[in-house]
Amino acid sequence: LRGVKMRKRKRSRYSINGIILCVLVFFAITGTVFCMVVNGQGAAAERAKVEAERKEQEEKKAAEEAVKKAAEEAERKRAEDSSFDDGPSENTQKILDILEQYGVKATFFITGMREECRPLIKTAYDAGHTIGLHTYSHDYAGVYASVDAYFEDLEKVGKVAEEQIGYVPCFIRFPGGSSNAVSKNYTQGIMTELISLVQEKGYQYYDWNVDSGDGAGKSAEELKSNSMTDQFHHVMLLLHDSQSK
């Protein structure tokens, strides 16, 4: 009888020990799984944090570059009162040399007519001048034949600029200016439509308030006289960059 009782007590201890062992194993497994889940969540959170920081840095860099480019463009425009239409030409380098001599910055509203002179677009840009778009062909009949014809021509000269300076400028000048009366001979009311559309497409057009007269074969003294005025606080002077002017 005593032996039977001892065997029962041993079996009881073994059962309790087994239960305790099972409980410990359960908690060990549960703890391990919990730690794995927590670590996994922590790793995922860390990856998300790193990705968010990377995106933030990229966005910050892009914003800084945009601000820098805008500042550069603003600096280019800051001192610009002189604008040259119709280039580049055989005269472009002479013009650039004179501008450099006097520390003047200008805007060159380019055309695509003189392919052999196109490298001078980059020369002007690298010297700190602004490049604007005038027209590819400067053919009034073709440019103002329709709204679509105008934008086809504008996109064509934009590609010329992009080839030379790496981007398409947003500054443009209409052939004859935004209020020219010649365009209506080809399409009635086209300028009113174009003025609105170019701005919707992200361009900004610039006219002039002083004309040097170099497009009409004036003498040097007449050009100087025409270009000097005290009528305006800010002068946008029209000149031409072409072999014949």
Short mmCIF file of C-alpha atoms in Angstrom, two decimals:
data_model
loop_
_atom_site.label_atom_id
_atom_site.label_comp_id
_atom_site.label_asym_id
_atom_site.label_seq_id
_atom_site.Cartn_x
_atom_site.Cartn_y
_atom_site.Cartn_z
CA LEU A 1 0.00 0.00 0.00
CA ARG A 2 2.82 2.37 0.88
CA GLY A 3 4.51 1.61 -2.45
CA VAL A 4 1.31 2.29 -4.33
CA LYS A 5 0.96 5.68 -2.66
CA MET A 6 4.57 6.61 -3.49
CA ARG A 7 4.05 5.66 -7.12
CA LYS A 8 0.94 7.81 -7.24
CA ARG A 9 2.80 10.79 -5.74
CA LYS A 10 5.60 10.36 -8.33
CA ARG A 11 3.07 10.22 -11.16
CA SER A 12 1.43 13.31 -9.75
CA ARG A 13 4.76 15.14 -9.61
CA TYR A 14 5.53 14.04 -13.16
CA SER A 15 2.13 15.32 -14.31
CA ILE A 16 2.65 18.68 -12.59
CA ASN A 17 6.17 18.92 -13.96
CA GLY A 18 4.87 18.04 -17.41
CA ILE A 19 2.19 20.67 -17.15
CA ILE A 20 4.74 23.25 -15.98
CA LEU A 21 7.07 22.26 -18.79
CA CYS A 22 4.28 22.57 -21.34
CA VAL A 23 3.34 25.95 -19.95
CA LEU A 24 6.95 27.09 -20.09
CA VAL A 25 7.31 25.79 -23.64
CA PHE A 26 4.05 27.52 -24.59
CA PHE A 27 5.21 30.83 -23.13
CA ALA A 28 8.62 30.41 -24.75
CA ILE A 29 7.08 29.80 -28.16
CA THR A 30 4.54 32.56 -27.66
CA GLY A 31 7.26 34.95 -26.53
CA THR A 32 9.42 34.04 -29.48
CA VAL A 33 6.56 34.56 -31.92
CA PHE A 34 5.67 37.85 -30.20
CA CYS A 35 9.26 39.06 -30.42
CA MET A 36 9.39 38.06 -34.08
CA VAL A 37 6.19 39.97 -34.79
CA VAL A 38 7.40 42.98 -32.84
CA ASN A 39 10.79 42.86 -34.54
CA GLY A 40 9.10 42.48 -37.91
CA GLN A 41 6.86 45.45 -37.21
CA GLY A 42 9.87 47.41 -35.99
CA ALA A 43 11.83 46.55 -39.12
CA ALA A 44 8.87 47.49 -41.31
CA ALA A 45 8.48 50.76 -39.42
CA GLU A 46 12.19 51.44 -39.80
CA ARG A 47 12.03 50.72 -43.53
CA ALA A 48 9.01 53.00 -43.86
CA LYS A 49 10.86 55.70 -41.94
CA VAL A 50 13.94 55.36 -44.14
CA GLU A 51 11.79 55.48 -47.29
CA ALA A 52 9.91 58.53 -46.02
CA GLU A 53 13.20 60.27 -45.22
CA ARG A 54 14.53 59.38 -48.69
CA LYS A 55 11.43 60.79 -50.38
CA GLU A 56 11.60 63.88 -48.19
CA GLN A 57 15.23 64.43 -49.18
CA GLU A 58 14.40 63.95 -52.87
CA GLU A 59 11.49 66.39 -52.65
CA LYS A 60 13.65 68.86 -50.75
CA LYS A 61 16.41 68.57 -53.35
CA ALA A 62 13.91 69.02 -56.20
CA ALA A 63 12.42 72.08 -54.47
CA GLU A 64 15.87 73.57 -53.90
CA GLU A 65 16.79 73.01 -57.55
CA ALA A 66 13.53 74.63 -58.66
CA VAL A 67 14.18 77.63 -56.42
CA LYS A 68 17.76 77.86 -57.67
CA LYS A 69 16.66 77.76 -61.29
CA ALA A 70 13.98 80.37 -60.67
CA ALA A 71 16.54 82.59 -58.93
CA GLU A 72 18.95 82.19 -61.83
CA GLU A 73 16.23 83.13 -64.30
CA ALA A 74 15.21 86.09 -62.14
CA GLU A 75 18.83 87.23 -62.01
CA ARG A 76 19.07 86.91 -65.76
CA LYS A 77 15.96 89.05 -66.17
CA ARG A 78 16.85 91.57 -63.48
CA ALA A 79 19.08 93.85 -65.54
CA GLU A 80 17.71 93.08 -68.96
CA ASP A 81 16.39 96.05 -70.86
CA SER A 82 17.73 95.16 -74.29
CA SER A 83 16.20 92.49 -76.48
CA PHE A 84 17.43 91.17 -79.81
CA ASP A 85 15.07 89.53 -82.28
CA ASP A 86 15.73 87.30 -85.31
CA GLY A 87 19.09 85.76 -84.34
CA PRO A 88 21.38 83.99 -84.19
CA SER A 89 23.32 85.44 -87.10
CA GLU A 90 26.80 86.44 -88.21
CA ASN A 91 26.38 89.50 -85.98
CA THR A 92 25.60 87.60 -82.76
CA GLN A 93 29.19 87.28 -81.56
CA LYS A 94 29.82 90.98 -82.24
CA ILE A 95 26.74 91.85 -80.21
CA LEU A 96 27.85 89.57 -77.38
CA ASP A 97 31.29 91.18 -77.33
CA ILE A 98 29.78 94.67 -77.04
CA LEU A 99 27.36 93.58 -74.31
CA GLU A 100 30.24 92.04 -72.36
CA GLN A 101 32.31 95.20 -72.79
CA TYR A 102 29.61 97.28 -71.11
CA GLY A 103 28.40 94.68 -68.62
CA VAL A 104 24.92 94.49 -70.14
CA LYS A 105 22.62 91.46 -70.14
CA ALA A 106 20.01 91.01 -72.85
CA THR A 107 17.31 88.67 -74.07
CA PHE A 108 17.76 86.97 -77.44
CA PHE A 109 14.45 85.99 -79.05
CA ILE A 110 15.74 83.38 -81.46
CA THR A 111 14.62 81.96 -84.78
CA GLY A 112 15.60 78.72 -86.50
CA MET A 113 16.53 80.22 -89.85
CA ARG A 114 20.34 80.12 -89.62
CA GLU A 115 21.26 76.55 -88.71
CA GLU A 116 24.99 77.21 -88.98
CA CYS A 117 24.70 79.96 -86.34
CA ARG A 118 22.75 77.92 -83.77
CA PRO A 119 25.78 77.19 -81.51
CA LEU A 120 25.80 80.93 -80.74
CA ILE A 121 22.54 80.40 -78.83
CA LYS A 122 24.47 78.43 -76.21
CA THR A 123 27.30 80.96 -76.34
CA ALA A 124 24.84 83.72 -75.45
CA TYR A 125 23.20 81.61 -72.74
CA ASP A 126 26.55 80.67 -71.17
CA ALA A 127 27.45 84.37 -71.09
CA GLY A 128 24.45 85.00 -68.84
CA HIS A 129 21.92 86.22 -71.37
CA THR A 130 18.34 84.97 -71.55
CA ILE A 131 17.11 82.95 -74.49
CA GLY A 132 13.54 83.51 -75.64
CA LEU A 133 11.55 82.14 -78.56
CA HIS A 134 10.58 84.34 -81.50
CA THR A 135 9.61 82.05 -84.35
CA TYR A 136 11.22 79.31 -86.38
CA SER A 137 10.51 80.69 -89.83
CA HIS A 138 9.54 84.33 -89.21
CA ASP A 139 7.18 83.89 -92.14
CA TYR A 140 4.07 85.90 -91.22
CA ALA A 141 1.89 84.13 -93.75
CA GLY A 142 2.87 80.74 -92.37
CA VAL A 143 3.04 81.63 -88.66
CA TYR A 144 -0.30 83.42 -88.58
CA ALA A 145 -2.11 81.08 -90.98
CA SER A 146 -3.93 79.57 -88.00
CA VAL A 147 -3.59 78.99 -84.26
CA ASP A 148 -2.28 75.47 -84.92
CA ALA A 149 0.24 76.80 -87.43
CA TYR A 150 1.55 79.28 -84.85
CA PHE A 151 2.09 76.63 -82.19
CA GLU A 152 3.67 74.22 -84.64
CA ASP A 153 6.19 76.92 -85.49
CA LEU A 154 6.72 77.81 -81.81
CA GLU A 155 7.32 74.18 -80.83
CA LYS A 156 9.79 73.85 -83.68
CA VAL A 157 11.91 76.78 -82.54
CA GLY A 158 11.55 75.52 -78.96
CA LYS A 159 13.30 72.31 -80.00
CA VAL A 160 16.14 74.35 -81.49
CA ALA A 161 16.61 76.09 -78.13
CA GLU A 162 16.39 72.79 -76.25
CA GLU A 163 19.11 71.28 -78.44
CA GLN A 164 21.43 74.16 -77.51
CA ILE A 165 20.66 74.96 -73.85
CA GLY A 166 18.88 71.83 -72.62
CA TYR A 167 15.36 73.13 -72.12
CA VAL A 168 12.55 75.01 -73.84
CA PRO A 169 12.38 78.65 -72.66
CA CYS A 170 9.03 80.03 -71.50
CA PHE A 171 9.75 83.58 -72.75
CA ILE A 172 8.41 84.38 -76.21
CA ARG A 173 7.94 87.33 -78.54
CA PHE A 174 5.33 87.35 -81.25
CA PRO A 175 6.56 88.36 -84.71
CA GLY A 176 5.39 91.96 -84.94
CA GLY A 177 4.44 92.03 -81.26
CA SER A 178 1.24 91.03 -79.49
CA SER A 179 -0.77 93.93 -80.93
CA ASN A 180 0.47 93.72 -84.51
CA ALA A 181 -2.01 94.55 -87.28
CA VAL A 182 -0.33 92.35 -89.88
CA SER A 183 -1.60 89.03 -88.52
CA LYS A 184 -5.24 89.87 -89.27
CA ASN A 185 -4.39 89.85 -92.97
CA TYR A 186 -3.94 86.09 -92.61
CA THR A 187 -6.36 85.16 -89.78
CA GLN A 188 -8.82 87.65 -88.38
CA GLY A 189 -8.65 87.94 -84.57
CA ILE A 190 -5.81 85.46 -84.18
CA MET A 191 -3.74 87.62 -81.81
CA THR A 192 -6.55 87.88 -79.26
CA GLU A 193 -6.74 84.09 -79.21
CA LEU A 194 -2.99 83.53 -79.14
CA ILE A 195 -2.35 85.95 -76.27
CA SER A 196 -4.62 83.86 -74.05
CA LEU A 197 -3.50 80.45 -75.30
CA VAL A 198 0.26 80.97 -74.96
CA GLN A 199 -0.15 81.80 -71.27
CA GLU A 200 -2.39 78.79 -70.73
CA LYS A 201 0.40 76.67 -72.17
CA GLY A 202 2.98 78.15 -69.77
CA TYR A 203 4.61 80.77 -71.98
CA GLN A 204 5.01 84.48 -71.21
CA TYR A 205 5.17 86.93 -74.08
CA TYR A 206 7.18 90.18 -74.02
CA ASP A 207 6.65 93.21 -76.23
CA TRP A 208 8.72 96.40 -76.25
CA ASN A 209 8.05 100.03 -75.42
CA VAL A 210 11.05 101.55 -77.24
CA ASP A 211 12.09 100.69 -80.79
CA SER A 212 15.67 101.43 -81.82
CA GLY A 213 14.62 101.60 -85.45
CA ASP A 214 17.36 99.25 -86.62
CA GLY A 215 14.77 97.31 -88.61
CA ALA A 216 14.24 100.32 -90.85
CA GLY A 217 17.83 100.96 -91.90
CA LYS A 218 18.45 103.95 -89.62
CA SER A 219 21.90 105.48 -89.11
CA ALA A 220 23.93 104.92 -85.95
CA GLU A 221 23.04 108.39 -84.66
CA GLU A 222 19.36 107.81 -85.34
CA LEU A 223 19.50 104.48 -83.54
CA LYS A 224 21.05 106.11 -80.47
CA SER A 225 18.52 108.92 -80.53
CA ASN A 226 15.60 106.49 -80.84
CA SER A 227 16.89 104.32 -78.02
CA MET A 228 17.33 107.09 -75.45
CA THR A 229 14.21 108.14 -73.58
CA ASP A 230 13.01 109.34 -70.18
CA GLN A 231 9.36 108.50 -70.84
CA PHE A 232 9.42 105.12 -69.06
CA HIS A 233 10.58 103.85 -65.69
CA HIS A 234 11.54 100.55 -67.29
CA VAL A 235 12.57 100.33 -70.92
CA MET A 236 12.25 97.22 -73.06
CA LEU A 237 14.34 98.13 -76.06
CA LEU A 238 13.80 96.40 -79.39
CA LEU A 239 16.86 95.61 -81.48
CA HIS A 240 17.61 92.98 -84.08
CA ASP A 241 20.30 90.36 -84.43
CA SER A 242 20.57 89.76 -88.15
CA GLN A 243 23.14 90.31 -90.84
CA SER A 244 21.06 92.93 -92.63
CA LYS A 245 20.24 95.07 -89.57
#
